Amino acid sequence: MPDANAKINRQVLFILYKKRKSFSFEEADFEVHRNYLDVQILLDGSEMWEYADRADLAVKTPYDPEADIEWLSGCGNRIQMKPGMFYLVYPDDGHKPCCHEKEQTSYRKVVVKIKIDKLLHGVPAMERTAVYGKGDRRWI
């Protein structure tokens, strides 16, 4: 499972560099954050992730304000990431990053955590969650 258990710094913006092996979708859980949005940029390797609206998921581990994370279970839409692509998730967007379907893969990525204001929470999910890469922009 991804290591989101660490207490996060309350800065306005910070960057995490990750070089790891992927998890199977069955090993991973959805996560949501309340205070930060994630911009996850795949630098190298292969990664799949799964997206679902928070309202469609069940709480597995209640929200931890020190780590700014809540773990959830359920099903969503899966997306194959390629180097150069990135995705943006707002608080309450359920996401299951760092996964694979059949065989474990290696990846390198940068995760930019940006603290946001409560005003952004009112933007509908279809208007704020996107996948981008090499001239490609599509809403999911």
PDB file of N, CA, C and O in Angstrom, residues 3 5 7 9 16 26 40 43 50 53 58 61 76 84 95 101 103 105 107 110 113 115 121 125-126 129 138:
ATOM      1  N   ASP A   3       2.721   4.720   0.826  1.00  0.00           N
ATOM      2  CA  ASP A   3       3.123   5.177   2.148  1.00  0.00           C
ATOM      3  C   ASP A   3       2.596   6.572   2.455  1.00  0.00           C
ATOM      4  O   ASP A   3       3.343   7.496   2.688  1.00  0.00           O
ATOM      5  N   ASN A   5       1.031   7.275   5.100  1.00  0.00           N
ATOM      6  CA  ASN A   5       0.844   7.325   6.545  1.00  0.00           C
ATOM      7  C   ASN A   5       1.708   8.380   7.221  1.00  0.00           C
ATOM      8  O   ASN A   5       1.431   8.774   8.332  1.00  0.00           O
ATOM      9  N   LYS A   7       3.243  11.735   8.483  1.00  0.00           N
ATOM     10  CA  LYS A   7       2.634  13.030   8.781  1.00  0.00           C
ATOM     11  C   LYS A   7       3.128  14.029   7.739  1.00  0.00           C
ATOM     12  O   LYS A   7       4.315  14.103   7.457  1.00  0.00           O
ATOM     13  N   ASN A   9       3.695  17.765   6.006  1.00  0.00           N
ATOM     14  CA  ASN A   9       4.027  19.132   6.356  1.00  0.00           C
ATOM     15  C   ASN A   9       2.858  20.025   5.967  1.00  0.00           C
ATOM     16  O   ASN A   9       2.243  19.820   4.943  1.00  0.00           O
ATOM     17  N   LEU A  16       7.004  15.517  -3.602  1.00  0.00           N
ATOM     18  CA  LEU A  16       7.516  14.207  -3.211  1.00  0.00           C
ATOM     19  C   LEU A  16       8.039  13.503  -4.459  1.00  0.00           C
ATOM     20  O   LEU A  16       7.397  13.538  -5.518  1.00  0.00           O
ATOM     21  N   GLU A  26      -5.840  -5.021  -6.182  1.00  0.00           N
ATOM     22  CA  GLU A  26      -6.409  -5.690  -5.016  1.00  0.00           C
ATOM     23  C   GLU A  26      -5.642  -5.361  -3.729  1.00  0.00           C
ATOM     24  O   GLU A  26      -6.204  -5.394  -2.641  1.00  0.00           O
ATOM     25  N   GLN A  40       0.093  14.373  -9.899  1.00  0.00           N
ATOM     26  CA  GLN A  40       0.992  13.229  -9.965  1.00  0.00           C
ATOM     27  C   GLN A  40       1.512  13.106 -11.388  1.00  0.00           C
ATOM     28  O   GLN A  40       0.736  12.944 -12.332  1.00  0.00           O
ATOM     29  N   LEU A  43       7.243  10.103 -14.519  1.00  0.00           N
ATOM     30  CA  LEU A  43       8.495  10.435 -15.202  1.00  0.00           C
ATOM     31  C   LEU A  43       9.008   9.289 -16.048  1.00  0.00           C
ATOM     32  O   LEU A  43       9.510   9.492 -17.150  1.00  0.00           O
ATOM     33  N   GLU A  50      -6.702   4.297 -10.507  1.00  0.00           N
ATOM     34  CA  GLU A  50      -8.149   4.149 -10.562  1.00  0.00           C
ATOM     35  C   GLU A  50      -8.782   5.364  -9.902  1.00  0.00           C
ATOM     36  O   GLU A  50      -8.298   5.864  -8.890  1.00  0.00           O
ATOM     37  N   ASP A  53     -15.575   8.790  -7.632  1.00  0.00           N
ATOM     38  CA  ASP A  53     -16.067   9.878  -6.809  1.00  0.00           C
ATOM     39  C   ASP A  53     -16.146   9.404  -5.365  1.00  0.00           C
ATOM     40  O   ASP A  53     -16.576   8.287  -5.082  1.00  0.00           O
ATOM     41  N   ALA A  58     -16.758   3.418  -0.032  1.00  0.00           N
ATOM     42  CA  ALA A  58     -17.040   3.145   1.381  1.00  0.00           C
ATOM     43  C   ALA A  58     -15.787   3.403   2.214  1.00  0.00           C
ATOM     44  O   ALA A  58     -14.672   3.063   1.799  1.00  0.00           O
ATOM     45  N   THR A  61     -10.770   3.191   6.381  1.00  0.00           N
ATOM     46  CA  THR A  61     -10.084   3.753   7.540  1.00  0.00           C
ATOM     47  C   THR A  61     -10.458   5.225   7.611  1.00  0.00           C
ATOM     48  O   THR A  61     -10.215   5.960   6.655  1.00  0.00           O
ATOM     49  N   GLY A  76     -13.820   1.842  -9.465  1.00  0.00           N
ATOM     50  CA  GLY A  76     -13.818   3.065 -10.258  1.00  0.00           C
ATOM     51  C   GLY A  76     -13.357   2.813 -11.679  1.00  0.00           C
ATOM     52  O   GLY A  76     -13.395   1.686 -12.161  1.00  0.00           O
ATOM     53  N   GLY A  84       5.419  11.175 -19.008  1.00  0.00           N
ATOM     54  CA  GLY A  84       5.054  12.484 -19.547  1.00  0.00           C
ATOM     55  C   GLY A  84       3.614  12.867 -19.251  1.00  0.00           C
ATOM     56  O   GLY A  84       3.236  14.015 -19.407  1.00  0.00           O
ATOM     57  N   HIS A  95      -8.807   8.235  -5.353  1.00  0.00           N
ATOM     58  CA  HIS A  95      -7.819   7.783  -6.319  1.00  0.00           C
ATOM     59  C   HIS A  95      -6.980   6.667  -5.713  1.00  0.00           C
ATOM     60  O   HIS A  95      -6.709   6.637  -4.523  1.00  0.00           O
ATOM     61  N   GLU A 101      -2.234  -4.065 -13.428  1.00  0.00           N
ATOM     62  CA  GLU A 101      -3.289  -5.077 -13.547  1.00  0.00           C
ATOM     63  C   GLU A 101      -2.735  -6.493 -13.484  1.00  0.00           C
ATOM     64  O   GLU A 101      -3.254  -7.319 -12.740  1.00  0.00           O
ATOM     65  N   GLU A 103       1.126  -7.583 -14.183  1.00  0.00           N
ATOM     66  CA  GLU A 103       2.496  -7.764 -13.715  1.00  0.00           C
ATOM     67  C   GLU A 103       3.002  -6.494 -13.042  1.00  0.00           C
ATOM     68  O   GLU A 103       2.721  -5.391 -13.500  1.00  0.00           O
ATOM     69  N   THR A 105       5.196  -3.453 -12.056  1.00  0.00           N
ATOM     70  CA  THR A 105       6.023  -2.570 -12.863  1.00  0.00           C
ATOM     71  C   THR A 105       6.824  -1.647 -11.952  1.00  0.00           C
ATOM     72  O   THR A 105       6.508  -1.505 -10.771  1.00  0.00           O
ATOM     73  N   TYR A 107       8.280   2.364 -11.521  1.00  0.00           N
ATOM     74  CA  TYR A 107       7.952   3.707 -11.980  1.00  0.00           C
ATOM     75  C   TYR A 107       8.741   4.725 -11.183  1.00  0.00           C
ATOM     76  O   TYR A 107       9.209   4.463 -10.078  1.00  0.00           O
ATOM     77  N   VAL A 110       6.734  12.192  -9.702  1.00  0.00           N
ATOM     78  CA  VAL A 110       6.762  13.339  -8.806  1.00  0.00           C
ATOM     79  C   VAL A 110       5.317  13.608  -8.404  1.00  0.00           C
ATOM     80  O   VAL A 110       4.417  13.589  -9.251  1.00  0.00           O
ATOM     81  N   LYS A 113       2.009  18.384  -3.995  1.00  0.00           N
ATOM     82  CA  LYS A 113       0.882  18.558  -3.082  1.00  0.00           C
ATOM     83  C   LYS A 113       0.668  20.060  -2.923  1.00  0.00           C
ATOM     84  O   LYS A 113       1.585  20.778  -2.517  1.00  0.00           O
ATOM     85  N   LYS A 115      -1.788  22.954  -1.205  1.00  0.00           N
ATOM     86  CA  LYS A 115      -2.842  23.248  -0.233  1.00  0.00           C
ATOM     87  C   LYS A 115      -3.886  24.131  -0.909  1.00  0.00           C
ATOM     88  O   LYS A 115      -3.555  25.069  -1.615  1.00  0.00           O
ATOM     89  N   HIS A 121     -13.826  23.182  -3.034  1.00  0.00           N
ATOM     90  CA  HIS A 121     -14.544  21.931  -2.816  1.00  0.00           C
ATOM     91  C   HIS A 121     -15.898  21.898  -3.517  1.00  0.00           C
ATOM     92  O   HIS A 121     -16.449  20.839  -3.741  1.00  0.00           O
ATOM     93  N   ALA A 125     -16.983  17.228  -9.692  1.00  0.00           N
ATOM     94  CA  ALA A 125     -15.882  16.339 -10.054  1.00  0.00           C
ATOM     95  C   ALA A 125     -15.619  16.304 -11.555  1.00  0.00           C
ATOM     96  O   ALA A 125     -14.478  16.313 -11.984  1.00  0.00           O
ATOM     97  N   MET A 126     -16.645  16.263 -12.386  1.00  0.00           N
ATOM     98  CA  MET A 126     -16.439  16.186 -13.833  1.00  0.00           C
ATOM     99  C   MET A 126     -15.773  17.442 -14.383  1.00  0.00           C
ATOM    100  O   MET A 126     -15.222  17.426 -15.462  1.00  0.00           O
ATOM    101  N   THR A 129     -11.377  16.975 -12.537  1.00  0.00           N
ATOM    102  CA  THR A 129     -10.433  15.867 -12.563  1.00  0.00           C
ATOM    103  C   THR A 129     -10.091  15.557 -14.012  1.00  0.00           C
ATOM    104  O   THR A 129     -10.968  15.293 -14.807  1.00  0.00           O
ATOM    105  N   ARG A 138      -8.047  15.123 -21.627  1.00  0.00           N
ATOM    106  CA  ARG A 138      -9.368  14.504 -21.624  1.00  0.00           C
ATOM    107  C   ARG A 138      -9.868  14.464 -20.195  1.00  0.00           C
ATOM    108  O   ARG A 138      -9.129  14.229 -19.263  1.00  0.00           O
TER     109      ARG A 138
END
